[in-house]
PDB file of C-alpha atoms in Angstrom:
ATOM      1  CA  MET T   2      54.615 -91.992-139.757  1.00 38.00           C
ATOM      2  CA  VAL T   3      56.219 -94.158-142.782  1.00 37.00           C
ATOM      3  CA  LYS T   4      55.138 -95.761-145.492  1.00 39.00           C
ATOM      4  CA  ALA T   5      55.827 -99.052-146.020  1.00 38.00           C
ATOM      5  CA  THR T   6      55.138-102.337-148.440  1.00 40.00           C
ATOM      6  CA  ARG T   7      53.301-105.024-147.471  1.00 42.00           C
ATOM      7  CA  LEU T   8      55.770-107.217-148.804  1.00 36.00           C
ATOM      8  CA  SER T   9      58.591-106.304-147.005  1.00 39.00           C
ATOM      9  CA  ILE T  10      57.008-106.170-144.049  1.00 39.00           C
ATOM     10  CA  LEU T  11      55.500-109.798-144.397  1.00 42.00           C
ATOM     11  CA  ALA T  12      58.762-110.973-145.513  1.00 41.00           C
ATOM     12  CA  LEU T  13      61.187-109.576-142.667  1.00 41.00           C
ATOM     13  CA  SER T  14      58.526-110.707-140.307  1.00 42.00           C
ATOM     14  CA  ALA T  15      58.346-113.974-141.514  1.00 42.00           C
ATOM     15  CA  ALA T  16      62.426-114.406-141.072  1.00 41.00           C
ATOM     16  CA  CYS T  17      61.940-113.099-137.752  1.00 44.00           C
ATOM     17  CA  ALA T  18      59.202-115.446-136.235  1.00 43.00           C
ATOM     18  CA  SER T  19      60.803-118.244-138.354  1.00 42.00           C
ATOM     19  CA  ALA T  20      64.070-117.490-136.068  1.00 52.00           C
ATOM     20  CA  ALA T  21      62.155-118.381-132.903  1.00 73.00           C
ATOM     21  CA  THR T  22      62.073-122.199-131.717  1.00 92.00           C
ATOM     22  CA  PRO T  23      58.776-123.454-131.495  1.00 92.00           C
ATOM     23  CA  TYR T  24      57.191-124.634-128.728  1.00 96.00           C
ATOM     24  CA  THR T  25      57.304-128.516-128.544  1.00 93.00           C
ATOM     25  CA  GLY T  26      55.267-129.440-124.982  1.00 92.00           C
ATOM     26  CA  GLY T  27      51.316-130.102-125.273  1.00 94.00           C
ATOM     27  CA  ASP T  28      49.315-133.496-124.952  1.00 97.00           C
ATOM     28  CA  THR T  29      48.915-135.333-127.925  1.00 97.00           C
ATOM     29  CA  SER T  30      47.508-137.786-126.569  1.00 98.00           C
ATOM     30  CA  GLY T  31      44.157-136.964-128.940  1.00 98.00           C
ATOM     31  CA  CYS T  32      46.622-138.134-131.474  1.00 98.00           C
ATOM     32  CA  GLY T  33      45.734-141.664-133.094  1.00 98.00           C
ATOM     33  CA  LYS T  34      41.922-140.691-132.259  1.00 97.00           C
ATOM     34  CA  SER T  35      39.956-141.311-135.513  1.00 94.00           C
ATOM     35  CA  HIS T  36      36.202-139.522-135.933  1.00 95.00           C
ATOM     36  CA  LEU T  37      33.484-139.390-137.853  1.00 94.00           C
ATOM     37  CA  PHE T  38      32.052-137.005-140.395  1.00 94.00           C
ATOM     38  CA  ASN T  39      35.016-135.176-140.508  1.00 96.00           C
ATOM     39  CA  GLY T  40      34.661-131.534-142.863  1.00 96.00           C
ATOM     40  CA  ILE T  41      31.310-131.339-141.266  1.00 96.00           C
ATOM     41  CA  PRO T  42      31.300-129.160-137.442  1.00 96.00           C
ATOM     42  CA  GLN T  43      30.221-131.522-134.849  1.00 97.00           C
ATOM     43  CA  PRO T  44      28.953-130.041-130.808  1.00 97.00           C
ATOM     44  CA  ARG T  45      31.119-131.148-128.268  1.00 98.00           C
ATOM     45  CA  ASP T  46      30.602-130.722-124.245  1.00 98.00           C
ATOM     46  CA  VAL T  47      33.049-130.329-121.420  1.00 98.00           C
ATOM     47  CA  GLN T  48      32.568-129.342-117.650  1.00 97.00           C
ATOM     48  CA  SER T  49      33.955-126.160-116.517  1.00 98.00           C
ATOM     49  CA  GLY T  50      33.856-125.032-112.859  1.00 95.00           C
ATOM     50  CA  GLY T  51      30.704-127.544-112.511  1.00 96.00           C
ATOM     51  CA  VAL T  52      29.132-125.896-115.559  1.00 97.00           C
ATOM     52  CA  ASP T  53      28.173-127.624-118.525  1.00 97.00           C
ATOM     53  CA  ARG T  54      29.782-126.370-121.606  1.00 98.00           C
ATOM     54  CA  SER T  55      29.698-126.477-125.224  1.00 98.00           C
ATOM     55  CA  TYR T  56      31.586-125.754-128.425  1.00 98.00           C
ATOM     56  CA  LEU T  57      31.169-126.383-131.547  1.00 98.00           C
ATOM     57  CA  ILE T  58      34.569-128.096-133.918  1.00 98.00           C
ATOM     58  CA  HIS T  59      35.745-128.616-136.967  1.00 98.00           C
ATOM     59  CA  VAL T  60      38.375-130.549-138.374  1.00 98.00           C
ATOM     60  CA  PRO T  61      39.383-130.842-142.180  1.00 97.00           C
ATOM     61  CA  SER T  62      37.699-133.524-144.086  1.00 95.00           C
ATOM     62  CA  SER T  63      40.934-135.034-145.509  1.00 96.00           C
ATOM     63  CA  TYR T  64      41.722-135.223-141.002  1.00 97.00           C
ATOM     64  CA  ASP T  65      44.757-137.574-140.294  1.00 97.00           C
ATOM     65  CA  ALA T  66      44.595-138.282-136.779  1.00 97.00           C
ATOM     66  CA  ASN T  67      48.316-138.504-136.748  1.00 97.00           C
ATOM     67  CA  ASN T  68      48.985-135.109-138.210  1.00 97.00           C
ATOM     68  CA  GLN T  69      49.291-132.268-135.109  1.00 98.00           C
ATOM     69  CA  TYR T  70      46.925-129.563-136.969  1.00 98.00           C
ATOM     70  CA  PRO T  71      46.835-125.575-136.461  1.00 98.00           C
ATOM     71  CA  THR T  72      43.717-125.177-134.007  1.00 98.00           C
ATOM     72  CA  ILE T  73      41.666-121.893-134.041  1.00 98.00           C
ATOM     73  CA  LEU T  74      39.566-120.626-131.993  1.00 98.00           C
ATOM     74  CA  GLY T  75      36.874-118.229-132.706  1.00 98.00           C
ATOM     75  CA  PHE T  76      34.510-116.595-130.231  1.00 98.00           C
ATOM     76  CA  HIS T  77      31.441-115.021-131.272  1.00 98.00           C
ATOM     77  CA  GLY T  78      29.603-112.012-130.906  1.00 97.00           C
ATOM     78  CA  SER T  79      26.557-110.596-127.951  1.00 96.00           C
ATOM     79  CA  SER T  80      23.559-112.673-127.866  1.00 95.00           C
ATOM     80  CA  SER T  81      25.019-115.298-130.010  1.00 96.00           C
ATOM     81  CA  ILE T  82      26.628-118.375-130.418  1.00 97.00           C
ATOM     82  CA  GLY T  83      29.564-120.740-132.154  1.00 97.00           C
ATOM     83  CA  LEU T  84      27.396-121.605-135.308  1.00 96.00           C
ATOM     84  CA  PHE T  85      26.271-118.291-136.151  1.00 97.00           C
ATOM     85  CA  PHE T  86      30.034-116.998-135.803  1.00 98.00           C
ATOM     86  CA  GLU T  87      30.891-119.716-138.792  1.00 97.00           C
ATOM     87  CA  ALA T  88      28.412-118.867-140.776  1.00 96.00           C
ATOM     88  CA  ASP T  89      29.512-115.561-140.706  1.00 97.00           C
ATOM     89  CA  THR T  90      33.186-115.441-140.859  1.00 98.00           C
ATOM     90  CA  GLY T  91      33.561-118.701-143.356  1.00 97.00           C
ATOM     91  CA  PHE T  92      36.502-120.147-141.861  1.00 97.00           C
ATOM     92  CA  ASP T  93      35.493-123.235-142.797  1.00 96.00           C
ATOM     93  CA  SER T  94      35.781-122.941-146.365  1.00 94.00           C
ATOM     94  CA  SER T  95      38.872-125.210-147.450  1.00 94.00           C
ATOM     95  CA  GLN T  96      40.964-121.802-148.686  1.00 93.00           C
ATOM     96  CA  PHE T  97      41.055-120.772-145.003  1.00 94.00           C
ATOM     97  CA  THR T  98      41.571-123.820-142.872  1.00 92.00           C
ATOM     98  CA  GLY T  99      41.451-126.678-145.381  1.00 93.00           C
ATOM     99  CA  ASP T 100      44.878-127.517-143.262  1.00 96.00           C
ATOM    100  CA  LYS T 101      43.581-126.242-139.861  1.00 98.00           C
ATOM    101  CA  ILE T 102      40.711-127.274-137.006  1.00 98.00           C
ATOM    102  CA  MET T 103      38.405-124.565-136.147  1.00 98.00           C
ATOM    103  CA  VAL T 104      37.030-124.566-132.725  1.00 98.00           C
ATOM    104  CA  TYR T 105      33.439-122.207-131.875  1.00 98.00           C
ATOM    105  CA  PRO T 106      33.131-122.323-128.223  1.00 98.00           C
ATOM    106  CA  ASP T 107      29.512-121.016-126.996  1.00 98.00           C
ATOM    107  CA  GLY T 108      29.824-118.133-123.992  1.00 98.00           C
ATOM    108  CA  LEU T 109      27.044-118.386-121.016  1.00 98.00           C
ATOM    109  CA  GLY T 110      24.242-115.894-121.972  1.00 96.00           C
ATOM    110  CA  GLY T 111      25.395-115.475-125.568  1.00 97.00           C
ATOM    111  CA  ALA T 112      28.345-113.215-124.487  1.00 98.00           C
ATOM    112  CA  TRP T 113      31.847-113.513-122.774  1.00 98.00           C
ATOM    113  CA  ALA T 114      33.763-112.145-119.622  1.00 98.00           C
ATOM    114  CA  GLY T 115      34.079-108.777-119.413  1.00 97.00           C
ATOM    115  CA  ALA T 116      30.845-106.401-119.941  1.00 98.00           C
ATOM    116  CA  ASN T 117      28.102-105.579-117.216  1.00 97.00           C
ATOM    117  CA  TYR T 118      25.870-107.697-119.101  1.00 97.00           C
ATOM    118  CA  SER T 119      27.843-111.019-118.885  1.00 98.00           C
ATOM    119  CA  GLU T 120      26.737-114.079-117.074  1.00 97.00           C
ATOM    120  CA  ALA T 121      30.311-115.712-116.697  1.00 98.00           C
ATOM    121  CA  THR T 122      32.887-113.896-114.752  1.00 98.00           C
ATOM    122  CA  VAL T 123      36.617-113.660-116.283  1.00 98.00           C
ATOM    123  CA  GLU T 124      37.968-115.816-114.252  1.00 98.00           C
ATOM    124  CA  GLN T 125      34.759-118.279-115.256  1.00 98.00           C
ATOM    125  CA  ASP T 126      35.098-117.776-119.281  1.00 98.00           C
ATOM    126  CA  LEU T 127      39.364-118.547-118.674  1.00 98.00           C
ATOM    127  CA  GLN T 128      38.618-121.528-116.589  1.00 98.00           C
ATOM    128  CA  PHE T 129      36.302-122.094-119.632  1.00 98.00           C
ATOM    129  CA  VAL T 130      39.145-121.843-121.979  1.00 98.00           C
ATOM    130  CA  TRP T 131      41.779-123.837-120.396  1.00 98.00           C
ATOM    131  CA  ASP T 132      39.528-126.639-119.872  1.00 98.00           C
ATOM    132  CA  LEU T 133      38.189-126.539-123.882  1.00 98.00           C
ATOM    133  CA  LEU T 134      41.915-126.772-124.324  1.00 98.00           C
ATOM    134  CA  VAL T 135      42.504-130.042-122.575  1.00 98.00           C
ATOM    135  CA  ASP T 136      39.600-131.434-123.732  1.00 98.00           C
ATOM    136  CA  LEU T 137      40.711-130.909-127.511  1.00 98.00           C
ATOM    137  CA  ARG T 138      43.829-132.065-126.667  1.00 98.00           C
ATOM    138  CA  GLN T 139      42.630-135.579-125.489  1.00 98.00           C
ATOM    139  CA  ASN T 140      40.725-135.848-127.862  1.00 98.00           C
ATOM    140  CA  TYR T 141      42.557-134.129-131.077  1.00 98.00           C
ATOM    141  CA  CYS T 142      45.688-134.366-132.942  1.00 98.00           C
ATOM    142  CA  ILE T 143      46.852-130.299-131.963  1.00 98.00           C
ATOM    143  CA  ASP T 144      49.792-128.370-132.697  1.00 98.00           C
ATOM    144  CA  SER T 145      50.421-126.425-129.392  1.00 98.00           C
ATOM    145  CA  ALA T 146      52.931-124.112-130.983  1.00 98.00           C
ATOM    146  CA  ARG T 147      49.915-123.292-133.158  1.00 98.00           C
ATOM    147  CA  ILE T 148      47.375-122.347-131.489  1.00 98.00           C
ATOM    148  CA  TYR T 149      45.231-119.375-132.306  1.00 98.00           C
ATOM    149  CA  ALA T 150      42.214-116.878-130.781  1.00 98.00           C
ATOM    150  CA  THR T 151      40.186-114.799-132.801  1.00 98.00           C
ATOM    151  CA  GLY T 152      36.162-113.144-132.471  1.00 98.00           C
ATOM    152  CA  LEU T 153      33.826-110.586-132.820  1.00 98.00           C
ATOM    153  CA  SER T 154      32.726-107.518-130.561  1.00 98.00           C
ATOM    154  CA  ILE T 155      32.850-109.095-127.126  1.00 98.00           C
ATOM    155  CA  GLY T 156      34.417-112.327-128.559  1.00 98.00           C
ATOM    156  CA  GLY T 157      37.274-110.116-129.889  1.00 98.00           C
ATOM    157  CA  GLY T 158      37.121-108.057-126.405  1.00 98.00           C
ATOM    158  CA  PHE T 159      37.640-111.839-124.698  1.00 98.00           C
ATOM    159  CA  VAL T 160      40.149-112.833-127.341  1.00 98.00           C
ATOM    160  CA  ASP T 161      42.352-109.410-125.734  1.00 98.00           C
ATOM    161  CA  THR T 162      41.069-110.954-122.515  1.00 98.00           C
ATOM    162  CA  ILE T 163      42.970-113.955-122.887  1.00 98.00           C
ATOM    163  CA  ALA T 164      46.100-112.198-124.137  1.00 98.00           C
ATOM    164  CA  CYS T 165      46.421-110.105-121.104  1.00 98.00           C
ATOM    165  CA  ASN T 166      46.151-113.476-118.860  1.00 98.00           C
ATOM    166  CA  ALA T 167      49.578-114.908-118.586  1.00 97.00           C
ATOM    167  CA  THR T 168      48.665-118.594-117.852  1.00 97.00           C
ATOM    168  CA  VAL T 169      45.646-119.234-120.531  1.00 98.00           C
ATOM    169  CA  GLY T 170      46.955-116.719-122.862  1.00 98.00           C
ATOM    170  CA  GLY T 171      50.452-118.408-122.910  1.00 98.00           C
ATOM    171  CA  GLU T 172      48.652-121.317-124.322  1.00 98.00           C
ATOM    172  CA  PHE T 173      48.452-119.215-127.802  1.00 98.00           C
ATOM    173  CA  ALA T 174      50.703-118.011-130.347  1.00 98.00           C
ATOM    174  CA  ALA T 175      48.511-115.252-131.554  1.00 98.00           C
ATOM    175  CA  PHE T 176      45.548-113.731-130.915  1.00 98.00           C
ATOM    176  CA  ALA T 177      43.372-111.265-133.588  1.00 98.00           C
ATOM    177  CA  PRO T 178      40.026-108.878-132.538  1.00 98.00           C
ATOM    178  CA  GLY T 179      37.903-107.940-135.008  1.00 98.00           C
ATOM    179  CA  SER T 180      35.785-105.026-133.838  1.00 98.00           C
ATOM    180  CA  GLY T 181      36.637-105.703-130.566  1.00 98.00           C
ATOM    181  CA  SER T 182      35.011-104.116-127.000  1.00 98.00           C
ATOM    182  CA  PHE T 183      37.648-103.991-124.775  1.00 98.00           C
ATOM    183  CA  TYR T 184      35.755-103.729-121.233  1.00 98.00           C
ATOM    184  CA  THR T 185      38.819-105.713-119.640  1.00 98.00           C
ATOM    185  CA  ASN T 186      41.765-103.149-121.096  1.00 98.00           C
ATOM    186  CA  ASN T 187      40.042-100.070-121.147  1.00 97.00           C
ATOM    187  CA  ASP T 188      41.552 -96.323-119.854  1.00 96.00           C
ATOM    188  CA  ALA T 189      41.066 -97.387-116.399  1.00 97.00           C
ATOM    189  CA  ASN T 190      42.073-101.408-115.959  1.00 97.00           C
ATOM    190  CA  TYR T 191      44.955-101.458-119.042  1.00 98.00           C
ATOM    191  CA  GLN T 192      47.798-101.772-116.066  1.00 97.00           C
ATOM    192  CA  ASP T 193      46.103-105.029-115.234  1.00 97.00           C
ATOM    193  CA  CYS T 194      47.132-106.680-118.491  1.00 98.00           C
ATOM    194  CA  GLN T 195      49.655-108.978-118.276  1.00 97.00           C
ATOM    195  CA  PRO T 196      51.022-111.104-121.114  1.00 98.00           C
ATOM    196  CA  ALA T 197      52.566-114.090-120.642  1.00 97.00           C
ATOM    197  CA  ARG T 198      55.417-113.291-123.589  1.00 96.00           C
ATOM    198  CA  VAL T 199      56.977-110.373-125.275  1.00 96.00           C
ATOM    199  CA  PRO T 200      56.599-109.863-127.597  1.00 96.00           C
ATOM    200  CA  MET T 201      52.404-110.568-128.018  1.00 98.00           C
ATOM    201  CA  PRO T 202      51.469-111.207-132.134  1.00 98.00           C
ATOM    202  CA  ILE T 203      47.665-109.199-132.129  1.00 98.00           C
ATOM    203  CA  LEU T 204      46.177-108.049-135.002  1.00 98.00           C
ATOM    204  CA  GLU T 205      42.705-105.658-134.084  1.00 98.00           C
ATOM    205  CA  ILE T 206      40.386-104.486-137.847  1.00 98.00           C
ATOM    206  CA  HIS T 207      37.720-101.771-136.266  1.00 98.00           C
ATOM    207  CA  GLY T 208      35.490 -99.965-138.391  1.00 98.00           C
ATOM    208  CA  GLY T 209      35.817 -95.960-138.191  1.00 98.00           C
ATOM    209  CA  ALA T 210      31.877 -95.931-138.774  1.00 98.00           C
ATOM    210  CA  ASP T 211      31.176 -98.483-135.827  1.00 98.00           C
ATOM    211  CA  THR T 212      28.690 -96.724-133.535  1.00 97.00           C
ATOM    212  CA  ASP T 213      28.501 -99.909-131.069  1.00 97.00           C
ATOM    213  CA  VAL T 214      31.715-100.054-130.167  1.00 98.00           C
ATOM    214  CA  LYS T 215      33.089 -96.578-131.060  1.00 98.00           C
ATOM    215  CA  TYR T 216      36.682 -96.112-132.548  1.00 98.00           C
ATOM    216  CA  ASP T 217      37.015 -93.272-130.269  1.00 98.00           C
ATOM    217  CA  GLY T 218      36.092 -95.239-127.426  1.00 98.00           C
ATOM    218  CA  GLY T 219      33.913 -93.895-124.563  1.00 97.00           C
ATOM    219  CA  GLU T 220      30.543 -95.506-123.111  1.00 96.00           C
ATOM    220  CA  GLY T 221      29.292 -99.111-124.698  1.00 96.00           C
ATOM    221  CA  GLU T 222      26.550-101.074-124.364  1.00 95.00           C
ATOM    222  CA  GLY T 223      28.716-103.439-121.812  1.00 97.00           C
ATOM    223  CA  GLY T 224      30.645-100.660-119.820  1.00 97.00           C
ATOM    224  CA  ILE T 225      33.460 -97.972-120.686  1.00 98.00           C
ATOM    225  CA  GLU T 226      35.451 -99.229-123.725  1.00 98.00           C
ATOM    226  CA  PRO T 227      39.139 -97.325-124.704  1.00 98.00           C
ATOM    227  CA  SER T 228      40.303 -95.741-128.185  1.00 98.00           C
ATOM    228  CA  ILE T 229      41.144 -97.862-130.494  1.00 98.00           C
ATOM    229  CA  PRO T 230      44.269 -95.640-131.252  1.00 98.00           C
ATOM    230  CA  ASN T 231      44.725 -95.686-126.887  1.00 98.00           C
ATOM    231  CA  TRP T 232      44.659 -99.739-126.712  1.00 98.00           C
ATOM    232  CA  LEU T 233      46.764-100.087-130.078  1.00 98.00           C
ATOM    233  CA  SER T 234      49.132 -97.808-127.964  1.00 98.00           C
ATOM    234  CA  ARG T 235      49.513 -99.979-124.780  1.00 98.00           C
ATOM    235  CA  TRP T 236      49.874-103.082-127.209  1.00 98.00           C
ATOM    236  CA  ALA T 237      53.023-100.910-128.403  1.00 98.00           C
ATOM    237  CA  GLU T 238      54.566 -99.945-125.100  1.00 97.00           C
ATOM    238  CA  ARG T 239      53.444-103.651-123.482  1.00 97.00           C
ATOM    239  CA  ASN T 240      55.649-105.453-126.823  1.00 97.00           C
ATOM    240  CA  GLN T 241      58.845-103.578-126.658  1.00 96.00           C
ATOM    241  CA  CYS T 242      57.684-101.685-129.717  1.00 97.00           C
ATOM    242  CA  ASP T 243      58.985 -98.867-131.817  1.00 96.00           C
ATOM    243  CA  GLU T 244      57.463 -95.840-130.784  1.00 89.00           C
ATOM    244  CA  GLN T 245      57.014 -94.885-134.988  1.00 92.00           C
ATOM    245  CA  TYR T 246      54.623 -97.603-136.581  1.00 96.00           C
ATOM    246  CA  GLN T 247      54.132 -97.574-140.327  1.00 97.00           C
ATOM    247  CA  GLN T 248      50.878 -96.877-142.297  1.00 97.00           C
ATOM    248  CA  GLU T 249      49.557 -98.091-145.708  1.00 97.00           C
ATOM    249  CA  ASP T 250      46.859 -95.806-147.077  1.00 98.00           C
ATOM    250  CA  LEU T 251      44.331 -98.445-149.380  1.00 97.00           C
ATOM    251  CA  PHE T 252      41.570 -97.873-151.804  1.00 97.00           C
ATOM    252  CA  ASP T 253      41.344 -94.521-152.046  1.00 96.00           C
ATOM    253  CA  ASP T 254      42.391 -93.935-147.937  1.00 97.00           C
ATOM    254  CA  ASP T 255      39.676 -95.819-146.965  1.00 97.00           C
ATOM    255  CA  VAL T 256      41.064 -98.587-145.689  1.00 98.00           C
ATOM    256  CA  HIS T 257      44.769 -97.810-143.032  1.00 98.00           C
ATOM    257  CA  HIS T 258      47.108-100.325-142.204  1.00 98.00           C
ATOM    258  CA  LEU T 259      49.131 -99.759-139.121  1.00 98.00           C
ATOM    259  CA  SER T 260      52.057-101.755-138.258  1.00 98.00           C
ATOM    260  CA  TRP T 261      54.198-101.938-135.769  1.00 98.00           C
ATOM    261  CA  THR T 262      57.991-103.643-134.819  1.00 97.00           C
ATOM    262  CA  CYS T 263      57.999-105.028-131.594  1.00 96.00           C
ATOM    263  CA  ASP T 264      61.421-106.213-129.573  1.00 88.00           C
ATOM    264  CA  GLY T 265      63.079-106.736-133.180  1.00 91.00           C
ATOM    265  CA  GLN T 266      60.179-108.667-135.186  1.00 93.00           C
ATOM    266  CA  GLU T 267      58.463-106.364-137.988  1.00 95.00           C
ATOM    267  CA  ALA T 268      54.518-106.294-138.199  1.00 97.00           C
ATOM    268  CA  VAL T 269      54.001-108.482-134.175  1.00 98.00           C
ATOM    269  CA  ILE T 270      51.034-105.614-133.856  1.00 98.00           C
ATOM    270  CA  GLU T 271      48.995-105.033-137.046  1.00 98.00           C
ATOM    271  CA  HIS T 272      46.003-102.692-137.684  1.00 98.00           C
ATOM    272  CA  TYR T 273      43.792-102.085-140.347  1.00 98.00           C
ATOM    273  CA  LYS T 274      40.906 -99.365-140.157  1.00 98.00           C
ATOM    274  CA  THR T 275      37.960 -99.287-142.807  1.00 98.00           C
ATOM    275  CA  ASP T 276      36.156 -95.438-142.261  1.00 98.00           C
ATOM    276  CA  ASP T 277      32.829 -96.639-143.213  1.00 97.00           C
ATOM    277  CA  GLN T 278      32.768 -99.898-142.041  1.00 98.00           C
ATOM    278  CA  LYS T 279      30.052-100.366-138.933  1.00 98.00           C
ATOM    279  CA  HIS T 280      30.100-103.017-135.937  1.00 98.00           C
ATOM    280  CA  ASP T 281      30.506-105.990-137.874  1.00 98.00           C
ATOM    281  CA  TRP T 282      33.105-108.726-139.529  1.00 98.00           C
ATOM    282  CA  ALA T 283      34.805-106.893-142.450  1.00 98.00           C
ATOM    283  CA  SER T 284      34.100-109.287-145.414  1.00 98.00           C
ATOM    284  CA  PRO T 285      34.224-108.000-149.421  1.00 98.00           C
ATOM    285  CA  ASP T 286      31.202-110.625-149.360  1.00 97.00           C
ATOM    286  CA  ILE T 287      28.110-109.477-147.725  1.00 97.00           C
ATOM    287  CA  ASN T 288      27.728-111.471-144.126  1.00 97.00           C
ATOM    288  CA  PHE T 289      25.126-111.698-141.239  1.00 97.00           C
ATOM    289  CA  SER T 290      26.805-109.538-139.237  1.00 98.00           C
ATOM    290  CA  GLN T 291      26.897-106.947-141.842  1.00 98.00           C
ATOM    291  CA  ILE T 292      23.272-107.544-142.559  1.00 98.00           C
ATOM    292  CA  ALA T 293      22.233-106.940-139.223  1.00 97.00           C
ATOM    293  CA  ALA T 294      24.912-104.313-138.935  1.00 97.00           C
ATOM    294  CA  GLY T 295      22.714-102.105-141.907  1.00 98.00           C
ATOM    295  CA  ASP T 296      26.563-102.317-143.797  1.00 98.00           C
ATOM    296  CA  LEU T 297      27.936-103.086-146.679  1.00 97.00           C
ATOM    297  CA  PRO T 298      30.796-105.317-147.995  1.00 97.00           C
ATOM    298  CA  THR T 299      34.293-103.843-147.448  1.00 97.00           C
ATOM    299  CA  HIS T 300      37.341-103.443-149.361  1.00 97.00           C
ATOM    300  CA  ILE T 301      39.076-106.192-146.957  1.00 98.00           C
ATOM    301  CA  SER T 302      38.748-109.957-146.164  1.00 98.00           C
ATOM    302  CA  ALA T 303      39.143-110.428-142.237  1.00 98.00           C
ATOM    303  CA  THR T 304      38.981-113.714-142.311  1.00 98.00           C
ATOM    304  CA  THR T 305      41.598-113.956-145.048  1.00 98.00           C
ATOM    305  CA  LEU T 306      43.926-111.379-142.773  1.00 98.00           C
ATOM    306  CA  VAL T 307      43.708-113.144-139.754  1.00 98.00           C
ATOM    307  CA  THR T 308      44.398-116.262-141.533  1.00 98.00           C
ATOM    308  CA  ASP T 309      47.940-114.862-142.811  1.00 98.00           C
ATOM    309  CA  PHE T 310      48.804-113.183-139.614  1.00 98.00           C
ATOM    310  CA  PHE T 311      48.530-116.314-137.391  1.00 98.00           C
ATOM    311  CA  MET T 312      50.235-118.327-140.146  1.00 97.00           C
ATOM    312  CA  ARG T 313      53.256-116.699-139.500  1.00 97.00           C
ATOM    313  CA  PHE T 314      53.833-116.987-135.681  1.00 97.00           C
ATOM    314  CA  THR T 315      54.314-120.154-133.470  1.00 97.00           C
ATOM    315  CA  ARG T 316      54.449-120.492-130.002  1.00 97.00           C
ATOM    316  CA  PRO T 317      58.215-119.804-128.700  1.00 95.00           C
ATOM    317  CA  ALA T 318      59.984-122.540-127.248  1.00 93.00           C
ATOM    318  CA  ALA T 319      60.863-120.269-123.996  1.00 76.00           C
TER     319      ALA T 319
END
């Protein structure tokens, strides 16, 4: 392992990312359509596979119906809904998404596919994501080269499931699970993961003190989970990354930042491990998931790291 400065990684990554020609397709029929109550989250319904599904959407208060916006989908944890993920993460704050659209889908039965307790199958939830994207593009002005997905716990695990799907996953530019429970990408089934392109940018943030989704893997609430080092190494292999990654140890060695160069691009895979963090969304300000986990604030802000990571990547033309 070698040390590297955060600044140098970001600079090289931005240079490589900007060299790619961005995707210019995608339905833009939603452009030109105005909406009431911009800046306030609004519920929407969509039919998917004969089932009524729902999501929450937040557009900037300064929303311009003729401007194509980067769009972030945020997937909640188990026994939850999109509204709670919105409140927990603070993504709607203007400092993070004042120029972006935020979308918070609701999982069936308060969960997402992949766990043994899930109500929806993987196929059903992937179809929902596809149908949701269709609805978004037909009603809002979406930049299809800059669509991203993040999530917490089973929501983070489902983000990984999307990333491993060559069809639905191809609609996204980058992924960022937090405290992810990777039931569909564990030691027994990781070879089923077939991303749409190489490299596929992915950031993961995890607590070393997480007792719900253990850093070292094993039996979880909804099935077998991989160790995070194994999960990362398999993504590094898929993304044709250099074998040697770069590591920074921060905040008196409490936070460890790992970064991989993949197919010639710096920092395509990134990982933050906070040694004393439990099963929650990393934040220096106390949030609901930290209260539920009996945790304290962390040194790092997952919302900041995820937003910054996403904005370095666009979906390539080919």
